Amino acid sequence: TECQVPESGKWYEYDKVGEAYIYGKGTNSDMHEAIKWYEKAANCADDGNARSTCIELARLYWQGYGIPQDLVKSLEYWKKSTEYRVPESDKGGEYRVVGDAYQYGEGTKKDINEAIKWYEKAANCGNRWDARSSCAELAFLYEEGDGVGKNWGKALEWYDKAVEFGDGFSALHVGSKFANGQGVKKDYKTALSWYRRGAVKGNPECQNNLAVMYDFGEGVPKNAQEAVRWYQKAAEKGNEKAQYNLG
């Protein structure tokens, strides 16, 4: 690392020295030394590689692995990792973690508006997993009015997006609210629609609830054949209620 080359060309060496100190490769394990070298690597100009080191530092500070836990430092590196020129779809996880930090006040003062900003970045990043979990978080914040005004319309919009990204639990949650009249006017047809969406996504609770509605004609004409079909799908996934309903 002492050769006269630009800092941007030293990422690999800095990173490998840090790794050696973490795992005790050719030297004694020393997390403080590892952090020192990783921080050198993180400040190199090489976008993709330096970003990966930032993520490693963020995790180490968050876990407190061999060093005192430092959530402030962890958040600093999570945010720094989002500044590099890489595809947005690669940043979804980091956006979501920063959103969590602001939502729960980890490493920073709790700030729901800031959390929403970062969750929206994750929701629009193009990565299905990070997008669906962030959409669900946004929906929950607007439903509960935690730090923002309650807005059921916005909550439904985000739950809808979460389901589109494959989140069956959001479909179950909204379907159950309409089926039971929890905070909304009871509406079996709307409940049926949400349960069906979750059932198609493979959520066993939605599948069982959809079967029940066909079984008892709630929001839809009775249809024993459809009821059995959905009971069976739910039962195959271990849903005990469906297994009981099948007899």
XYZ file of N, CA and C in Angstrom:
741
model
N 0.805 -1.217 0.000
C 0.000 0.000 0.000
C 0.841 1.272 0.000
N 2.184 1.137 0.132
C 3.044 2.312 0.225
C 3.571 2.782 -1.125
N 3.236 2.051 -2.199
C 3.682 2.449 -3.525
C 3.010 3.757 -3.933
N 3.690 4.525 -4.812
C 3.163 5.816 -5.242
C 2.109 5.614 -6.327
N 0.920 5.219 -5.916
C -0.213 5.092 -6.835
C -1.371 5.889 -6.234
N -2.299 6.335 -7.079
C -3.442 7.105 -6.557
C -4.230 6.302 -5.535
N -4.844 6.996 -4.592
C -5.660 6.322 -3.577
C -6.738 5.462 -4.217
N -7.277 5.922 -5.354
C -8.348 5.180 -6.009
C -7.893 3.807 -6.480
N -6.586 3.627 -6.589
C -6.083 2.337 -7.044
C -5.673 1.409 -5.914
N -5.892 1.827 -4.680
C -5.435 1.037 -3.536
C -6.561 0.293 -2.818
N -7.781 0.372 -3.366
C -8.899 -0.252 -2.649
C -8.632 -1.717 -2.327
N -8.182 -2.476 -3.327
C -8.011 -3.913 -3.132
C -7.038 -4.200 -1.989
N -5.924 -3.500 -1.968
C -4.923 -3.732 -0.931
C -5.452 -3.347 0.451
N -6.081 -2.170 0.541
C -6.646 -1.746 1.823
C -7.680 -2.754 2.321
N -8.545 -3.166 1.417
C -9.620 -4.097 1.796
C -9.056 -5.436 2.260
N -8.048 -5.941 1.566
C -7.463 -7.233 1.913
C -6.723 -7.176 3.252
N -6.082 -6.053 3.525
C -5.417 -5.913 4.828
C -6.476 -5.910 5.933
N -7.563 -5.181 5.707
C -8.654 -5.178 6.683
C -9.210 -6.570 6.910
N -9.408 -7.296 5.831
C -9.914 -8.670 5.919
C -8.955 -9.559 6.705
N -7.649 -9.364 6.488
C -6.643 -10.159 7.202
C -6.742 -9.944 8.710
N -6.975 -8.696 9.113
C -7.086 -8.407 10.543
C -8.399 -8.936 11.137
N -9.443 -8.992 10.333
C -10.705 -9.550 10.837
C -10.560 -11.045 11.107
N -10.029 -11.761 10.129
C -10.013 -13.222 10.198
C -8.685 -13.800 10.698
N -7.733 -12.925 11.047
C -6.462 -13.410 11.556
C -5.657 -14.160 10.509
N -5.641 -13.651 9.293
C -4.888 -14.277 8.202
C -3.474 -13.694 8.164
N -2.496 -14.443 8.668
C -1.111 -13.982 8.680
C -0.817 -13.008 9.789
N -1.765 -12.782 10.654
C -1.583 -11.869 11.784
C -2.632 -12.201 12.838
N -2.510 -11.596 14.004
C -3.543 -11.791 15.020
C -4.802 -11.020 14.636
N -5.937 -11.595 14.954
C -7.197 -10.903 14.686
C -7.252 -9.626 15.518
N -7.575 -8.525 14.863
C -7.604 -7.224 15.542
C -8.659 -6.359 14.847
N -9.843 -6.274 15.451
C -10.940 -5.570 14.815
C -10.667 -4.073 14.666
N -9.956 -3.490 15.605
C -9.658 -2.065 15.508
C -8.755 -1.778 14.311
N -7.773 -2.651 14.086
C -6.916 -2.504 12.902
C -7.728 -2.745 11.634
N -8.610 -3.741 11.686
C -9.451 -4.036 10.518
C -10.287 -2.817 10.140
N -10.886 -2.186 11.143
C -11.710 -1.006 10.884
C -10.874 0.102 10.255
N -9.656 0.289 10.768
C -8.779 1.346 10.248
C -8.525 1.153 8.751
N -8.241 -0.088 8.351
C -7.938 -0.362 6.947
C -9.198 -0.346 6.086
N -10.286 -0.836 6.632
C -11.539 -0.778 5.884
C -11.965 0.666 5.632
N -11.716 1.540 6.613
C -12.081 2.935 6.415
C -11.230 3.584 5.331
N -9.965 3.173 5.224
C -9.136 3.645 4.115
C -9.739 3.189 2.792
N -10.159 1.907 2.750
C -10.735 1.360 1.523
C -12.041 2.060 1.164
N -12.840 2.353 2.181
C -14.142 2.979 1.939
C -14.011 4.383 1.370
N -12.880 5.022 1.612
C -12.684 6.393 1.145
C -11.933 6.472 -0.174
N -11.712 5.311 -0.800
C -11.137 5.315 -2.144
C -12.202 5.767 -3.140
N -11.757 6.214 -4.309
C -12.694 6.736 -5.305
C -13.363 5.639 -6.118
N -12.885 4.401 -6.017
C -13.448 3.302 -6.802
C -14.887 3.049 -6.337
N -15.856 3.400 -7.159
C -17.246 3.417 -6.730
C -17.771 2.075 -6.238
N -17.764 1.067 -7.113
C -18.361 -0.205 -6.747
C -17.685 -0.876 -5.577
N -16.363 -0.935 -5.598
C -15.637 -1.629 -4.538
C -15.697 -0.886 -3.208
N -15.491 0.431 -3.244
C -15.540 1.214 -2.004
C -16.927 1.102 -1.372
N -17.958 1.019 -2.196
C -19.321 0.864 -1.689
C -19.466 -0.426 -0.894
N -18.910 -1.512 -1.391
C -19.016 -2.795 -0.691
C -18.331 -2.735 0.667
N -17.233 -1.980 0.753
C -16.539 -1.824 2.032
C -17.372 -0.984 2.998
N -18.054 0.036 2.473
C -18.946 0.844 3.318
C -20.023 -0.040 3.943
N -20.568 -0.944 3.143
C -21.619 -1.837 3.647
C -21.057 -2.749 4.735
N -19.829 -3.224 4.540
C -19.193 -4.090 5.547
C -18.959 -3.317 6.844
N -18.504 -2.086 6.730
C -18.298 -1.253 7.920
C -19.616 -0.975 8.636
N -20.658 -0.699 7.865
C -21.974 -0.443 8.455
C -22.439 -1.644 9.264
N -22.220 -2.834 8.731
C -22.636 -4.056 9.433
C -21.799 -4.282 10.688
N -20.499 -4.062 10.582
C -19.626 -4.273 11.736
C -19.985 -3.334 12.886
N -20.208 -2.053 12.566
C -20.580 -1.101 13.615
C -21.966 -1.421 14.188
N -22.870 -1.901 13.342
C -24.221 -2.233 13.820
C -24.200 -3.443 14.742
N -23.389 -4.450 14.374
C -23.324 -5.678 15.171
C -22.469 -5.512 16.420
N -21.509 -4.577 16.365
C -20.573 -4.456 17.478
C -19.692 -5.685 17.579
N -19.305 -6.212 16.417
C -18.520 -7.442 16.375
C -17.047 -7.145 16.660
N -16.598 -7.408 17.885
C -15.205 -7.179 18.258
C -14.882 -5.731 18.554
N -15.861 -4.865 18.416
C -15.699 -3.439 18.705
C -16.987 -2.966 19.383
N -16.942 -1.832 20.085
C -18.182 -1.316 20.680
C -19.214 -1.015 19.590
N -20.454 -1.397 19.825
C -21.505 -1.082 18.859
C -21.620 0.433 18.714
N -21.741 0.891 17.482
C -21.841 2.327 17.218
C -22.876 2.521 16.108
N -24.133 2.747 16.494
C -25.209 2.870 15.517
C -25.094 4.151 14.703
N -24.478 5.178 15.288
C -24.282 6.428 14.548
C -23.325 6.193 13.378
N -22.195 5.537 13.666
C -21.228 5.216 12.610
C -21.841 4.279 11.579
N -22.606 3.315 12.075
C -23.254 2.367 11.178
C -24.145 3.101 10.176
N -24.982 3.989 10.675
C -25.870 4.742 9.798
C -25.081 5.602 8.821
N -23.986 6.181 9.304
C -23.133 7.008 8.440
C -22.664 6.213 7.223
N -22.246 4.966 7.457
C -21.745 4.152 6.343
C -22.863 3.580 5.485
N -24.032 3.280 6.090
C -25.165 2.856 5.256
C -25.523 3.972 4.274
N -25.560 5.204 4.768
C -25.913 6.322 3.897
C -24.833 6.561 2.848
N -23.583 6.463 3.250
C -22.473 6.663 2.311
C -22.529 5.632 1.182
N -22.964 4.410 1.518
C -23.007 3.346 0.504
C -24.017 3.637 -0.603
N -24.981 4.538 -0.329
C -25.992 4.847 -1.349
C -25.536 5.948 -2.303
N -24.372 6.540 -2.041
C -23.928 7.682 -2.839
C -23.154 7.282 -4.089
N -22.799 6.007 -4.206
C -21.976 5.576 -5.328
C -22.814 5.339 -6.582
N -22.176 5.458 -7.727
C -22.861 5.322 -9.006
C -23.013 3.845 -9.379
N -24.045 3.251 -8.823
C -24.403 1.868 -9.161
C -25.898 1.869 -9.445
N -26.429 0.822 -10.107
C -27.863 0.790 -10.412
C -28.725 0.939 -9.163
N -29.842 1.660 -9.282
C -30.743 1.882 -8.155
C -31.219 0.562 -7.556
N -31.404 -0.442 -8.401
C -31.892 -1.731 -7.910
C -30.917 -2.383 -6.932
N -29.642 -1.970 -6.986
C -28.639 -2.507 -6.061
C -28.665 -1.798 -4.712
N -29.368 -0.673 -4.632
C -29.340 0.132 -3.410
C -30.552 -0.078 -2.506
N -31.495 -0.906 -2.942
C -32.744 -1.047 -2.210
C -32.570 -1.430 -0.758
N -31.683 -2.387 -0.495
C -31.463 -2.840 0.876
C -30.919 -1.732 1.756
N -29.993 -0.932 1.204
C -29.408 0.149 1.987
C -30.439 1.247 2.248
N -31.235 1.574 1.227
C -32.296 2.564 1.416
C -33.236 2.113 2.547
N -33.598 0.840 2.523
C -34.549 0.320 3.510
C -33.965 0.359 4.919
N -32.681 0.006 5.061
C -32.045 0.019 6.375
C -31.978 1.439 6.934
N -31.673 2.413 6.072
C -31.636 3.808 6.522
C -33.038 4.254 6.948
N -34.048 3.830 6.183
C -35.418 4.133 6.567
C -35.763 3.567 7.932
N -35.338 2.326 8.178
C -35.571 1.712 9.491
C -34.920 2.517 10.609
N -33.692 2.987 10.346
C -32.959 3.750 11.362
C -33.737 5.005 11.765
N -34.273 5.699 10.764
C -35.039 6.910 11.078
C -36.399 6.581 11.695
N -36.995 5.471 11.293
C -38.290 5.113 11.866
C -38.178 4.763 13.353
N -37.111 4.039 13.703
C -36.983 3.547 15.071
C -35.975 4.332 15.917
N -35.363 5.356 15.312
C -34.416 6.166 16.070
C -33.160 5.410 16.437
N -32.587 4.675 15.477
C -31.374 3.895 15.718
C -30.185 4.597 15.075
N -29.346 5.197 15.901
C -28.185 5.922 15.388
C -28.504 7.346 15.004
N -29.734 7.747 15.246
C -30.171 9.104 14.916
C -31.468 9.380 15.648
N -31.879 10.632 15.646
C -33.165 10.981 16.240
C -34.284 10.421 15.366
N -35.320 9.890 16.006
C -36.460 9.366 15.257
C -37.055 10.478 14.405
N -37.259 10.177 13.126
C -37.769 11.172 12.197
C -38.589 10.442 11.140
N -39.901 10.405 11.313
C -40.763 9.636 10.415
C -40.761 10.196 8.998
N -40.717 11.507 8.871
C -40.686 12.088 7.528
C -39.423 11.679 6.772
N -38.310 11.618 7.491
C -37.056 11.176 6.868
C -37.146 9.688 6.542
N -37.761 8.909 7.428
C -37.955 7.480 7.177
C -38.767 7.273 5.908
N -39.830 8.041 5.760
C -40.682 7.926 4.570
C -39.882 8.215 3.310
N -39.024 9.232 3.361
C -38.200 9.583 2.199
C -37.342 8.410 1.754
N -36.708 7.738 2.715
C -35.823 6.623 2.383
C -36.615 5.378 1.988
N -37.752 5.141 2.646
C -38.591 4.007 2.252
C -39.109 4.178 0.826
N -39.436 5.421 0.460
C -39.913 5.659 -0.902
C -38.812 5.396 -1.926
N -37.568 5.718 -1.564
C -36.449 5.389 -2.448
C -36.378 3.875 -2.656
N -36.514 3.131 -1.544
C -36.457 1.669 -1.640
C -37.641 1.126 -2.423
N -38.813 1.725 -2.215
C -40.024 1.258 -2.891
C -39.943 1.446 -4.399
N -39.145 2.422 -4.826
C -39.038 2.720 -6.254
C -37.727 2.255 -6.879
N -36.981 1.414 -6.145
C -35.636 1.043 -6.611
C -35.648 -0.035 -7.687
N -36.751 -0.785 -7.799
C -36.807 -1.844 -8.808
C -36.438 -3.211 -8.295
N -36.014 -3.309 -7.035
C -35.717 -4.608 -6.433
C -36.965 -5.078 -5.689
N -37.566 -6.190 -6.127
C -38.873 -6.599 -5.615
C -38.885 -6.814 -4.104
N -37.867 -7.472 -3.563
C -37.877 -7.780 -2.135
C -37.828 -6.505 -1.296
N -36.870 -5.641 -1.602
C -36.738 -4.404 -0.825
C -37.921 -3.475 -1.068
N -38.449 -3.484 -2.293
C -39.584 -2.628 -2.607
C -40.824 -3.063 -1.836
N -41.099 -4.363 -1.808
C -42.349 -4.792 -1.162
C -42.315 -4.568 0.347
N -41.173 -4.808 0.989
C -41.103 -4.594 2.433
C -41.193 -3.107 2.766
N -40.618 -2.255 1.916
C -40.686 -0.811 2.153
C -42.091 -0.279 1.890
N -42.765 -0.812 0.877
C -44.156 -0.418 0.623
C -45.026 -0.755 1.821
N -44.813 -1.938 2.399
C -45.592 -2.351 3.565
C -45.316 -1.440 4.761
N -44.053 -1.042 4.946
C -43.713 -0.123 6.041
C -44.396 1.227 5.843
N -44.376 1.722 4.614
C -45.020 3.000 4.322
C -46.524 2.926 4.590
N -47.131 1.825 4.160
C -48.566 1.641 4.377
C -48.886 1.651 5.865
N -48.068 0.945 6.645
C -48.302 0.863 8.085
C -48.180 2.237 8.746
N -47.177 3.016 8.329
C -46.984 4.356 8.913
C -48.196 5.245 8.652
N -48.711 5.199 7.413
C -49.870 6.028 7.092
C -51.147 5.500 7.755
N -51.244 4.191 7.924
C -52.423 3.634 8.590
C -52.454 4.013 10.069
N -51.301 3.908 10.720
C -51.233 4.166 12.159
C -51.087 5.655 12.491
N -50.603 6.435 11.516
C -50.389 7.851 11.784
C -49.248 8.092 12.753
N -48.214 7.243 12.689
C -47.065 7.369 13.587
C -46.108 8.425 13.058
N -46.230 9.647 13.595
C -45.339 10.724 13.158
C -45.853 11.455 11.937
N -46.878 10.939 11.296
C -47.525 11.607 10.163
C -49.028 11.498 10.382
N -49.794 12.329 9.686
C -51.242 12.250 9.827
C -51.767 10.933 9.282
N -52.739 10.353 9.970
C -53.349 9.122 9.470
C -53.945 9.386 8.088
N -53.694 8.452 7.179
C -54.211 8.621 5.822
C -54.481 7.230 5.247
N -55.723 6.761 5.432
C -56.065 5.404 4.989
C -55.964 5.270 3.475
N -56.252 6.352 2.747
C -56.142 6.304 1.293
C -54.711 6.034 0.855
N -53.756 6.751 1.457
C -52.342 6.530 1.118
C -51.886 5.149 1.581
N -52.381 4.744 2.753
C -52.025 3.417 3.260
C -52.451 2.346 2.257
N -53.683 2.464 1.752
C -54.173 1.478 0.777
C -53.322 1.475 -0.491
N -52.905 2.657 -0.938
C -52.058 2.742 -2.132
C -50.761 1.960 -1.934
N -50.151 2.122 -0.756
C -48.888 1.435 -0.503
C -49.098 -0.059 -0.251
N -50.211 -0.430 0.418
C -50.514 -1.857 0.569
C -50.720 -2.493 -0.806
N -51.395 -1.765 -1.683
C -51.638 -2.266 -3.039
C -50.318 -2.537 -3.753
N -49.376 -1.584 -3.634
C -48.073 -1.770 -4.275
C -47.308 -2.931 -3.646
N -47.423 -3.065 -2.318
C -46.739 -4.167 -1.635
C -47.234 -5.511 -2.152
N -48.553 -5.618 -2.340
C -49.118 -6.869 -2.857
C -48.656 -7.118 -4.286
N -48.587 -6.055 -5.096
C -48.104 -6.208 -6.468
C -46.684 -6.755 -6.497
N -45.906 -6.404 -5.487
C -44.531 -6.906 -5.400
C -44.459 -8.287 -4.736
N -45.630 -8.857 -4.394
C -45.645 -10.227 -3.882
C -45.869 -10.388 -2.401
N -46.272 -9.313 -1.702
C -46.458 -9.383 -0.261
C -47.864 -9.866 0.092
N -47.997 -11.160 0.350
C -49.291 -11.734 0.691
C -49.809 -11.275 2.037
N -48.897 -10.956 2.962
C -49.340 -10.532 4.290
C -50.116 -9.215 4.213
N -49.707 -8.301 3.347
C -50.440 -7.043 3.201
C -51.850 -7.302 2.695
N -51.984 -8.245 1.774
C -53.318 -8.613 1.273
C -54.168 -9.194 2.397
N -53.563 -10.020 3.232
C -54.276 -10.602 4.377
C -54.720 -9.514 5.337
N -53.830 -8.582 5.618
C -54.125 -7.510 6.572
C -55.313 -6.666 6.102
N -55.278 -6.217 4.843
C -56.350 -5.365 4.333
C -57.643 -6.168 4.185
N -57.523 -7.394 3.682
C -58.710 -8.229 3.544
C -59.408 -8.456 4.872
N -58.630 -8.689 5.914
C -59.197 -8.942 7.243
C -59.887 -7.697 7.798
N -59.321 -6.522 7.510
C -59.949 -5.286 7.982
C -61.343 -5.131 7.366
N -61.455 -5.385 6.068
C -62.754 -5.251 5.403
C -63.710 -6.386 5.788
N -63.179 -7.578 5.982
C -64.033 -8.712 6.352
C -64.637 -8.538 7.737
N -63.869 -7.901 8.644
C -64.300 -7.772 10.033
C -64.749 -6.365 10.413
N -64.677 -5.434 9.461
C -65.067 -4.059 9.760
C -64.170 -3.400 10.788
N -62.863 -3.638 10.680
C -61.903 -3.072 11.631
C -61.401 -1.725 11.125
N -62.016 -0.649 11.623
C -61.594 0.685 11.206
C -62.130 1.104 9.853
N -62.826 0.205 9.172
C -63.446 0.496 7.880
C -64.830 -0.146 7.863
N -65.651 0.275 6.931
C -66.970 -0.330 6.804
C -66.824 -1.764 6.313
N -67.530 -2.685 6.960
C -67.444 -4.089 6.560
C -67.876 -4.230 5.103
N -67.060 -4.935 4.335
C -67.324 -5.071 2.899
C -66.734 -6.408 2.441
N -67.584 -7.417 2.345
C -67.114 -8.754 2.006
C -66.534 -8.825 0.586
N -67.115 -8.071 -0.336
C -66.623 -8.130 -1.715
C -65.195 -7.576 -1.803
N -64.955 -6.482 -1.091
C -63.598 -5.917 -1.084
C -62.638 -6.864 -0.370
N -63.110 -7.450 0.744
C -62.277 -8.420 1.461
C -61.914 -9.586 0.552
N -62.920 -10.072 -0.178
C -62.699 -11.193 -1.098
C -61.623 -10.862 -2.122
N -61.688 -9.632 -2.651
C -60.716 -9.209 -3.661
C -59.295 -9.237 -3.113
N -59.101 -8.727 -1.894
C -57.763 -8.712 -1.295
C -57.309 -10.125 -0.932
N -58.215 -10.930 -0.390
C -57.843 -12.311 -0.067
C -57.428 -13.068 -1.329
N -58.168 -12.831 -2.417
C -57.836 -13.527 -3.667
C -56.434 -13.146 -4.148
N -56.113 -11.866 -4.044
C -54.785 -11.426 -4.477
C -53.693 -12.091 -3.640
N -53.925 -12.150 -2.320
C -52.947 -12.800 -1.456
C -52.875 -14.292 -1.696
N -54.030 -14.902 -1.980
C -54.072 -16.340 -2.232
C -53.279 -16.696 -3.481
N -53.426 -15.866 -4.511
C -52.694 -16.100 -5.758
C -51.191 -15.951 -5.530
N -50.819 -15.060 -4.584
C -49.397 -14.877 -4.264
C -48.869 -16.009 -3.386
N -49.773 -16.907 -2.937
C -49.321 -18.065 -2.169
C -49.434 -17.950 -0.673
N -50.130 -16.905 -0.169
C -50.269 -16.755 1.276
C -51.322 -17.744 1.784
N -50.958 -18.685 2.668
C -51.907 -19.724 3.090
C -53.086 -19.197 3.902
N -52.884 -18.137 4.689
C -53.997 -17.556 5.448
C -55.023 -16.946 4.500
N -54.536 -16.270 3.462
C -55.451 -15.722 2.454
C -56.187 -16.852 1.735
N -55.485 -17.908 1.439
C -56.108 -19.040 0.760
C -57.223 -19.645 1.608
N -56.959 -19.808 2.903
C -57.988 -20.359 3.780
C -59.169 -19.404 3.904
N -58.896 -18.117 4.072
C -59.974 -17.149 4.221
C -60.817 -17.033 2.956
N -60.152 -17.137 1.810
C -60.887 -17.129 0.543
C -61.798 -18.353 0.460
N -61.281 -19.491 0.887
C -62.076 -20.722 0.895
C -63.302 -20.581 1.787
N -63.117 -19.964 2.953
C -64.228 -19.759 3.889
C -65.322 -18.910 3.244
N -64.923 -17.891 2.504
C -65.903 -17.016 1.869
C -66.690 -17.760 0.794
N -66.018 -18.622 0.045
C -66.730 -19.474 -0.920
C -67.618 -20.489 -0.190
N -67.136 -20.974 0.929
C -67.858 -21.986 1.700
C -69.176 -21.438 2.246
N -69.136 -20.176 2.731
C -70.315 -19.598 3.386
C -71.016 -18.539 2.537
N -70.518 -18.314 1.334
C -71.170 -17.342 0.459
C -71.062 -15.922 0.957
N -69.893 -15.537 1.413
C -69.663 -14.179 1.915
C -68.983 -13.355 0.825
N -69.750 -12.449 0.230
C -69.207 -11.604 -0.836
C -69.160 -12.283 -2.177
N -69.635 -13.524 -2.235
C -69.599 -14.310 -3.458
C -70.611 -15.446 -3.311
N -71.228 -15.915 -4.392
C -72.146 -17.054 -4.261
C -71.410 -18.281 -3.712
N -72.109 -19.066 -2.921
C -71.501 -20.283 -2.381
C -70.978 -21.153 -3.520
N -69.802 -21.721 -3.281
C -69.203 -22.592 -4.295
C -68.324 -23.603 -3.570
N -68.896 -24.774 -3.298
C -68.191 -25.793 -2.526
C -66.915 -26.251 -3.224
N -66.960 -26.337 -4.537
C -65.792 -26.795 -5.291
C -64.626 -25.824 -5.149
N -64.920 -24.518 -5.270
C -63.868 -23.512 -5.104
C -63.368 -23.494 -3.660
N -64.291 -23.663 -2.714
C -63.896 -23.678 -1.305
C -62.903 -24.803 -1.046
N -63.221 -25.986 -1.519
C -62.334 -27.140 -1.306
C -60.981 -26.908 -1.984
N -61.010 -26.336 -3.189
C -59.751 -26.093 -3.926
C -58.818 -25.205 -3.123
N -59.358 -24.126 -2.540
C -58.509 -23.207 -1.783
C -58.156 -23.761 -0.407
N -59.077 -24.514 0.206
C -58.730 -25.186 1.465
C -57.530 -26.114 1.250
N -57.560 -26.826 0.145
C -56.482 -27.783 -0.130
C -55.148 -27.078 -0.338
N -55.166 -25.974 -1.055
C -53.928 -25.223 -1.285
C -53.350 -24.731 0.048
N -54.243 -24.208 0.910
C -53.792 -23.714 2.211
C -53.300 -24.862 3.086
N -54.030 -25.970 3.063
C -53.666 -27.135 3.885
C -52.311 -27.687 3.481
N -52.028 -27.687 2.193
C -50.738 -28.183 1.694
C -49.576 -27.348 2.207
N -49.868 -26.114 2.583
C -48.818 -25.231 3.118
C -48.800 -25.248 4.634
N -49.562 -26.173 5.225
C -49.509 -26.342 6.674
C -50.496 -25.510 7.459
N -51.468 -24.876 6.783
C -52.449 -24.061 7.497
C -53.409 -24.978 8.262
N -53.369 -24.892 9.591
C -54.143 -25.819 10.420
C -55.644 -25.582 10.306
N -56.060 -24.341 10.145
C -57.488 -24.062 9.996
C -58.030 -24.712 8.736
N -57.273 -24.626 7.649
C -57.695 -25.242 6.408
C -57.741 -26.760 6.540
N -56.758 -27.328 7.210
C -56.735 -28.765 7.419
C -57.954 -29.220 8.219
N -58.329 -28.420 9.236
C -59.508 -28.741 10.029
C -60.776 -28.599 9.195
N -60.840 -27.541 8.388
C -62.032 -27.300 7.574
C -62.243 -28.382 6.530
N -61.164 -29.021 6.101
C -61.289 -30.122 5.140
C -61.772 -31.405 5.815
N -61.640 -31.413 7.163
C -62.066 -32.616 7.910
C -60.985 -33.668 7.842
